[in-house]
Amino acid sequence: MRKIAIFLFLTIFQIQLVSADTPDVLNISVDQAVKYALESSEDALIAKFSVEKSKARYTEVHALTYPQLTGNLGWRRYFELPSSLKSAGYLDYQFQAEALLTQVVWAFGKVSTAVDIAEDYLNVESDNLRLTREEVGYGAKRLYYAVLFASKALKITQESYKNALENQKILESRFRMGRVSRIDNIKMAADVAMREPEVLNAERELGILMRDFKTFTHIPEAKEVLLTDDFIADFPVFSYEKLLVEMERNEPSLKLLRNTVYLSRNVARLKKRQPLPELGAFGSY
């Protein structure tokens, strides 16, 4: 009984050592790969920051349509005051406050055009952010399925090589019994020799793609990755006309081009109106 207990203790201890030495496996789906890529993409972060800057610029330009209130406070002290002023009751300090309210009444469309330009800039940066995120997501999906395809190709190549080795063993046993010719045995050995480099190439291709995938999604190199999603088995039927309409309406690059054209038109309008005067009203207190 004591020997059985010691054996069970050693077995559990060995299992713990093996599990401790095994690296953690990261199960990752396509959506998770896209999420990791977006979180670590510098281009997506820069595009997001540009959108925030455009929002602040739009708020600043749009504020020009409202009345502008400015104030001025001042306090002045005289170090030396003439005796004649002192006798007259003058103080040796002075406090001053002023408020100025201005409002653009008519600027021949320059203010409204400036607001339109700021809005167009915001739309352009928003479309650029969406386009950047789409490109990053596409890159993550492309690498994901490339790794998946390479792993399946490696599995098929390894199984083919294993079957070739088994067939070679069977053929050698028959060759010893004199049931097959020596030429057939040599052909089988050559076939096995040709399959071994294919396995090595498939392993190398999978390693390169996996390294690129980890770099793109910012996954540590030592982390073992297991792809949980598989290729689509059943493809849905799409209508070309509907896809064309959806593309023209939702494609980020097309929307970016349209908003860029609108922006260029408004910039040209603003430049034409720059020489025109501005009418405004102000009041001070």
mmCIF file with all atom_site columns, C-alpha atoms in Angstrom, residues 37-168:
data_model
loop_
_atom_site.group_PDB
_atom_site.id
_atom_site.type_symbol
_atom_site.label_atom_id
_atom_site.label_alt_id
_atom_site.label_comp_id
_atom_site.label_asym_id
_atom_site.label_entity_id
_atom_site.label_seq_id
_atom_site.pdbx_PDB_ins_code
_atom_site.Cartn_x
_atom_site.Cartn_y
_atom_site.Cartn_z
_atom_site.occupancy
_atom_site.B_iso_or_equiv
_atom_site.pdbx_formal_charge
_atom_site.auth_seq_id
_atom_site.auth_comp_id
_atom_site.auth_asym_id
_atom_site.auth_atom_id
_atom_site.pdbx_PDB_model_num
ATOM 1   C CA . ALA A 1 37  ? -4.804  43.932  -34.317 1.00 0.00 ? 37  ALA A CA 1
ATOM 2   C CA . LEU A 1 38  ? -6.914  47.078  -33.904 1.00 0.00 ? 38  LEU A CA 1
ATOM 3   C CA . GLU A 1 39  ? -5.747  47.600  -30.327 1.00 0.00 ? 39  GLU A CA 1
ATOM 4   C CA . SER A 1 40  ? -2.082  47.408  -31.319 1.00 0.00 ? 40  SER A CA 1
ATOM 5   C CA . SER A 1 41  ? -2.243  49.127  -34.718 1.00 0.00 ? 41  SER A CA 1
ATOM 6   C CA . GLU A 1 42  ? -0.397  52.451  -34.812 1.00 0.00 ? 42  GLU A CA 1
ATOM 7   C CA . ASP A 1 43  ? -2.223  53.516  -37.965 1.00 0.00 ? 43  ASP A CA 1
ATOM 8   C CA . ALA A 1 44  ? -5.619  53.011  -36.305 1.00 0.00 ? 44  ALA A CA 1
ATOM 9   C CA . LEU A 1 45  ? -4.548  54.935  -33.208 1.00 0.00 ? 45  LEU A CA 1
ATOM 10  C CA . ILE A 1 46  ? -3.205  57.820  -35.321 1.00 0.00 ? 46  ILE A CA 1
ATOM 11  C CA . ALA A 1 47  ? -6.428  57.934  -37.357 1.00 0.00 ? 47  ALA A CA 1
ATOM 12  C CA . LYS A 1 48  ? -8.485  57.961  -34.147 1.00 0.00 ? 48  LYS A CA 1
ATOM 13  C CA . PHE A 1 49  ? -6.407  60.843  -32.778 1.00 0.00 ? 49  PHE A CA 1
ATOM 14  C CA . SER A 1 50  ? -6.937  62.757  -36.042 1.00 0.00 ? 50  SER A CA 1
ATOM 15  C CA . VAL A 1 51  ? -10.709 62.363  -35.631 1.00 0.00 ? 51  VAL A CA 1
ATOM 16  C CA . GLU A 1 52  ? -10.506 63.810  -32.118 1.00 0.00 ? 52  GLU A CA 1
ATOM 17  C CA . LYS A 1 53  ? -8.506  66.772  -33.438 1.00 0.00 ? 53  LYS A CA 1
ATOM 18  C CA . SER A 1 54  ? -11.074 67.344  -36.202 1.00 0.00 ? 54  SER A CA 1
ATOM 19  C CA . LYS A 1 55  ? -13.895 67.324  -33.642 1.00 0.00 ? 55  LYS A CA 1
ATOM 20  C CA . ALA A 1 56  ? -12.098 69.964  -31.577 1.00 0.00 ? 56  ALA A CA 1
ATOM 21  C CA . ARG A 1 57  ? -11.443 72.043  -34.706 1.00 0.00 ? 57  ARG A CA 1
ATOM 22  C CA . TYR A 1 58  ? -15.090 71.836  -35.741 1.00 0.00 ? 58  TYR A CA 1
ATOM 23  C CA . THR A 1 59  ? -16.231 72.980  -32.271 1.00 0.00 ? 59  THR A CA 1
ATOM 24  C CA . GLU A 1 60  ? -13.783 75.890  -32.407 1.00 0.00 ? 60  GLU A CA 1
ATOM 25  C CA . VAL A 1 61  ? -14.888 77.030  -35.871 1.00 0.00 ? 61  VAL A CA 1
ATOM 26  C CA . HIS A 1 62  ? -18.583 76.582  -35.121 1.00 0.00 ? 62  HIS A CA 1
ATOM 27  C CA . ALA A 1 63  ? -18.173 78.847  -32.076 1.00 0.00 ? 63  ALA A CA 1
ATOM 28  C CA . LEU A 1 64  ? -17.527 81.763  -34.460 1.00 0.00 ? 64  LEU A CA 1
ATOM 29  C CA . THR A 1 65  ? -21.244 81.854  -35.277 1.00 0.00 ? 65  THR A CA 1
ATOM 30  C CA . TYR A 1 66  ? -22.069 82.815  -31.668 1.00 0.00 ? 66  TYR A CA 1
ATOM 31  C CA . PRO A 1 67  ? -21.410 86.153  -29.942 1.00 0.00 ? 67  PRO A CA 1
ATOM 32  C CA . GLN A 1 68  ? -17.846 86.537  -28.683 1.00 0.00 ? 68  GLN A CA 1
ATOM 33  C CA . LEU A 1 69  ? -17.417 87.916  -25.185 1.00 0.00 ? 69  LEU A CA 1
ATOM 34  C CA . THR A 1 70  ? -14.028 89.188  -24.073 1.00 0.00 ? 70  THR A CA 1
ATOM 35  C CA . GLY A 1 71  ? -13.072 90.889  -20.837 1.00 0.00 ? 71  GLY A CA 1
ATOM 36  C CA . ASN A 1 72  ? -10.158 92.911  -19.545 1.00 0.00 ? 72  ASN A CA 1
ATOM 37  C CA . LEU A 1 73  ? -9.216  93.601  -15.941 1.00 0.00 ? 73  LEU A CA 1
ATOM 38  C CA . GLY A 1 74  ? -6.387  95.881  -14.840 1.00 0.00 ? 74  GLY A CA 1
ATOM 39  C CA . TRP A 1 75  ? -4.962  97.254  -11.629 1.00 0.00 ? 75  TRP A CA 1
ATOM 40  C CA . ARG A 1 76  ? -2.348  99.977  -11.634 1.00 0.00 ? 76  ARG A CA 1
ATOM 41  C CA . ARG A 1 77  ? -0.443  101.440 -8.706  1.00 0.00 ? 77  ARG A CA 1
ATOM 42  C CA . TYR A 1 78  ? 1.652   104.624 -8.778  1.00 0.00 ? 78  TYR A CA 1
ATOM 43  C CA . PHE A 1 79  ? 4.828   104.440 -6.811  1.00 0.00 ? 79  PHE A CA 1
ATOM 44  C CA . GLU A 1 80  ? 5.188   108.226 -6.679  1.00 0.00 ? 80  GLU A CA 1
ATOM 45  C CA . LEU A 1 81  ? 2.253   110.612 -6.891  1.00 0.00 ? 81  LEU A CA 1
ATOM 46  C CA . PRO A 1 82  ? 2.790   114.405 -7.141  1.00 0.00 ? 82  PRO A CA 1
ATOM 47  C CA . SER A 1 83  ? 1.929   116.342 -3.975  1.00 0.00 ? 83  SER A CA 1
ATOM 48  C CA . SER A 1 84  ? -0.593  118.466 -5.910  1.00 0.00 ? 84  SER A CA 1
ATOM 49  C CA . LEU A 1 85  ? -2.590  115.329 -6.839  1.00 0.00 ? 85  LEU A CA 1
ATOM 50  C CA . LYS A 1 86  ? -2.420  113.973 -3.324  1.00 0.00 ? 86  LYS A CA 1
ATOM 51  C CA . SER A 1 87  ? -3.874  117.174 -1.929  1.00 0.00 ? 87  SER A CA 1
ATOM 52  C CA . ALA A 1 88  ? -6.658  116.937 -4.546  1.00 0.00 ? 88  ALA A CA 1
ATOM 53  C CA . GLY A 1 89  ? -7.686  113.547 -3.217  1.00 0.00 ? 89  GLY A CA 1
ATOM 54  C CA . TYR A 1 90  ? -6.237  111.297 -5.985  1.00 0.00 ? 90  TYR A CA 1
ATOM 55  C CA . LEU A 1 91  ? -5.411  107.726 -4.984  1.00 0.00 ? 91  LEU A CA 1
ATOM 56  C CA . ASP A 1 92  ? -2.083  106.109 -5.756  1.00 0.00 ? 92  ASP A CA 1
ATOM 57  C CA . TYR A 1 93  ? -3.758  103.105 -7.493  1.00 0.00 ? 93  TYR A CA 1
ATOM 58  C CA . GLN A 1 94  ? -6.272  102.599 -10.278 1.00 0.00 ? 94  GLN A CA 1
ATOM 59  C CA . PHE A 1 95  ? -8.614  99.672  -11.096 1.00 0.00 ? 95  PHE A CA 1
ATOM 60  C CA . GLN A 1 96  ? -10.077 99.192  -14.581 1.00 0.00 ? 96  GLN A CA 1
ATOM 61  C CA . ALA A 1 97  ? -12.615 96.630  -15.946 1.00 0.00 ? 97  ALA A CA 1
ATOM 62  C CA . GLU A 1 98  ? -13.897 96.290  -19.505 1.00 0.00 ? 98  GLU A CA 1
ATOM 63  C CA . ALA A 1 99  ? -16.247 93.885  -21.297 1.00 0.00 ? 99  ALA A CA 1
ATOM 64  C CA . LEU A 1 100 ? -16.549 93.629  -25.081 1.00 0.00 ? 100 LEU A CA 1
ATOM 65  C CA . LEU A 1 101 ? -19.273 91.749  -26.942 1.00 0.00 ? 101 LEU A CA 1
ATOM 66  C CA . THR A 1 102 ? -18.879 91.166  -30.698 1.00 0.00 ? 102 THR A CA 1
ATOM 67  C CA . GLN A 1 103 ? -21.099 89.377  -33.203 1.00 0.00 ? 103 GLN A CA 1
ATOM 68  C CA . VAL A 1 104 ? -20.568 88.722  -36.895 1.00 0.00 ? 104 VAL A CA 1
ATOM 69  C CA . VAL A 1 105 ? -23.683 89.891  -38.711 1.00 0.00 ? 105 VAL A CA 1
ATOM 70  C CA . TRP A 1 106 ? -22.797 89.199  -42.328 1.00 0.00 ? 106 TRP A CA 1
ATOM 71  C CA . ALA A 1 107 ? -19.572 87.857  -43.788 1.00 0.00 ? 107 ALA A CA 1
ATOM 72  C CA . PHE A 1 108 ? -20.768 86.962  -47.287 1.00 0.00 ? 108 PHE A CA 1
ATOM 73  C CA . GLY A 1 109 ? -20.728 83.259  -46.491 1.00 0.00 ? 109 GLY A CA 1
ATOM 74  C CA . LYS A 1 110 ? -17.195 83.083  -45.132 1.00 0.00 ? 110 LYS A CA 1
ATOM 75  C CA . VAL A 1 111 ? -18.206 81.919  -41.659 1.00 0.00 ? 111 VAL A CA 1
ATOM 76  C CA . SER A 1 112 ? -20.717 79.332  -42.904 1.00 0.00 ? 112 SER A CA 1
ATOM 77  C CA . THR A 1 113 ? -18.198 78.069  -45.456 1.00 0.00 ? 113 THR A CA 1
ATOM 78  C CA . ALA A 1 114 ? -15.545 77.765  -42.742 1.00 0.00 ? 114 ALA A CA 1
ATOM 79  C CA . VAL A 1 115 ? -17.988 75.687  -40.692 1.00 0.00 ? 115 VAL A CA 1
ATOM 80  C CA . ASP A 1 116 ? -18.683 73.493  -43.730 1.00 0.00 ? 116 ASP A CA 1
ATOM 81  C CA . ILE A 1 117 ? -14.938 73.006  -44.235 1.00 0.00 ? 117 ILE A CA 1
ATOM 82  C CA . ALA A 1 118 ? -14.469 71.977  -40.596 1.00 0.00 ? 118 ALA A CA 1
ATOM 83  C CA . GLU A 1 119 ? -17.357 69.530  -40.954 1.00 0.00 ? 119 GLU A CA 1
ATOM 84  C CA . ASP A 1 120 ? -15.872 68.145  -44.175 1.00 0.00 ? 120 ASP A CA 1
ATOM 85  C CA . TYR A 1 121 ? -12.525 67.674  -42.431 1.00 0.00 ? 121 TYR A CA 1
ATOM 86  C CA . LEU A 1 122 ? -14.293 65.753  -39.678 1.00 0.00 ? 122 LEU A CA 1
ATOM 87  C CA . ASN A 1 123 ? -16.066 63.561  -42.234 1.00 0.00 ? 123 ASN A CA 1
ATOM 88  C CA . VAL A 1 124 ? -12.821 62.912  -44.098 1.00 0.00 ? 124 VAL A CA 1
ATOM 89  C CA . GLU A 1 125 ? -10.968 61.927  -40.932 1.00 0.00 ? 125 GLU A CA 1
ATOM 90  C CA . SER A 1 126 ? -13.883 59.733  -39.818 1.00 0.00 ? 126 SER A CA 1
ATOM 91  C CA . ASP A 1 127 ? -13.921 57.957  -43.183 1.00 0.00 ? 127 ASP A CA 1
ATOM 92  C CA . ASN A 1 128 ? -10.147 57.581  -43.017 1.00 0.00 ? 128 ASN A CA 1
ATOM 93  C CA . LEU A 1 129 ? -10.465 56.026  -39.546 1.00 0.00 ? 129 LEU A CA 1
ATOM 94  C CA . ARG A 1 130 ? -13.065 53.578  -40.790 1.00 0.00 ? 130 ARG A CA 1
ATOM 95  C CA . LEU A 1 131 ? -10.985 52.740  -43.848 1.00 0.00 ? 131 LEU A CA 1
ATOM 96  C CA . THR A 1 132 ? -7.892  52.195  -41.688 1.00 0.00 ? 132 THR A CA 1
ATOM 97  C CA . ARG A 1 133 ? -9.801  49.919  -39.326 1.00 0.00 ? 133 ARG A CA 1
ATOM 98  C CA . GLU A 1 134 ? -11.173 47.965  -42.289 1.00 0.00 ? 134 GLU A CA 1
ATOM 99  C CA . GLU A 1 135 ? -7.674  47.524  -43.712 1.00 0.00 ? 135 GLU A CA 1
ATOM 100 C CA . VAL A 1 136 ? -6.286  46.398  -40.351 1.00 0.00 ? 136 VAL A CA 1
ATOM 101 C CA . GLY A 1 137 ? -9.173  43.964  -39.910 1.00 0.00 ? 137 GLY A CA 1
ATOM 102 C CA . TYR A 1 138 ? -8.669  42.623  -43.418 1.00 0.00 ? 138 TYR A CA 1
ATOM 103 C CA . GLY A 1 139 ? -4.969  42.117  -42.744 1.00 0.00 ? 139 GLY A CA 1
ATOM 104 C CA . ALA A 1 140 ? -5.707  40.235  -39.518 1.00 0.00 ? 140 ALA A CA 1
ATOM 105 C CA . LYS A 1 141 ? -8.275  38.001  -41.231 1.00 0.00 ? 141 LYS A CA 1
ATOM 106 C CA . ARG A 1 142 ? -5.959  37.351  -44.177 1.00 0.00 ? 142 ARG A CA 1
ATOM 107 C CA . LEU A 1 143 ? -3.104  36.260  -41.904 1.00 0.00 ? 143 LEU A CA 1
ATOM 108 C CA . TYR A 1 144 ? -5.493  34.225  -39.727 1.00 0.00 ? 144 TYR A CA 1
ATOM 109 C CA . TYR A 1 145 ? -6.760  32.164  -42.645 1.00 0.00 ? 145 TYR A CA 1
ATOM 110 C CA . ALA A 1 146 ? -3.285  31.952  -44.155 1.00 0.00 ? 146 ALA A CA 1
ATOM 111 C CA . VAL A 1 147 ? -2.033  30.353  -40.922 1.00 0.00 ? 147 VAL A CA 1
ATOM 112 C CA . LEU A 1 148 ? -5.079  28.084  -40.855 1.00 0.00 ? 148 LEU A CA 1
ATOM 113 C CA . PHE A 1 149 ? -4.470  27.011  -44.453 1.00 0.00 ? 149 PHE A CA 1
ATOM 114 C CA . ALA A 1 150 ? -0.758  26.415  -43.778 1.00 0.00 ? 150 ALA A CA 1
ATOM 115 C CA . SER A 1 151 ? -1.538  24.302  -40.705 1.00 0.00 ? 151 SER A CA 1
ATOM 116 C CA . LYS A 1 152 ? -3.985  22.165  -42.684 1.00 0.00 ? 152 LYS A CA 1
ATOM 117 C CA . ALA A 1 153 ? -1.465  21.851  -45.516 1.00 0.00 ? 153 ALA A CA 1
ATOM 118 C CA . LEU A 1 154 ? 1.185   20.755  -43.006 1.00 0.00 ? 154 LEU A CA 1
ATOM 119 C CA . LYS A 1 155 ? -1.167  18.173  -41.523 1.00 0.00 ? 155 LYS A CA 1
ATOM 120 C CA . ILE A 1 156 ? -1.946  16.751  -44.957 1.00 0.00 ? 156 ILE A CA 1
ATOM 121 C CA . THR A 1 157 ? 1.746   16.677  -45.872 1.00 0.00 ? 157 THR A CA 1
ATOM 122 C CA . GLN A 1 158 ? 2.654   14.910  -42.615 1.00 0.00 ? 158 GLN A CA 1
ATOM 123 C CA . GLU A 1 159 ? -0.094  12.335  -43.094 1.00 0.00 ? 159 GLU A CA 1
ATOM 124 C CA . SER A 1 160 ? 1.037   11.760  -46.657 1.00 0.00 ? 160 SER A CA 1
ATOM 125 C CA . TYR A 1 161 ? 4.634   11.299  -45.489 1.00 0.00 ? 161 TYR A CA 1
ATOM 126 C CA . LYS A 1 162 ? 3.477   8.921   -42.731 1.00 0.00 ? 162 LYS A CA 1
ATOM 127 C CA . ASN A 1 163 ? 1.476   6.861   -45.234 1.00 0.00 ? 163 ASN A CA 1
ATOM 128 C CA . ALA A 1 164 ? 4.469   6.767   -47.550 1.00 0.00 ? 164 ALA A CA 1
ATOM 129 C CA . LEU A 1 165 ? 6.644   5.399   -44.722 1.00 0.00 ? 165 LEU A CA 1
ATOM 130 C CA . GLU A 1 166 ? 4.083   2.731   -43.904 1.00 0.00 ? 166 GLU A CA 1
ATOM 131 C CA . ASN A 1 167 ? 3.821   1.756   -47.567 1.00 0.00 ? 167 ASN A CA 1
ATOM 132 C CA . GLN A 1 168 ? 7.602   1.603   -47.750 1.00 0.00 ? 168 GLN A CA 1
#
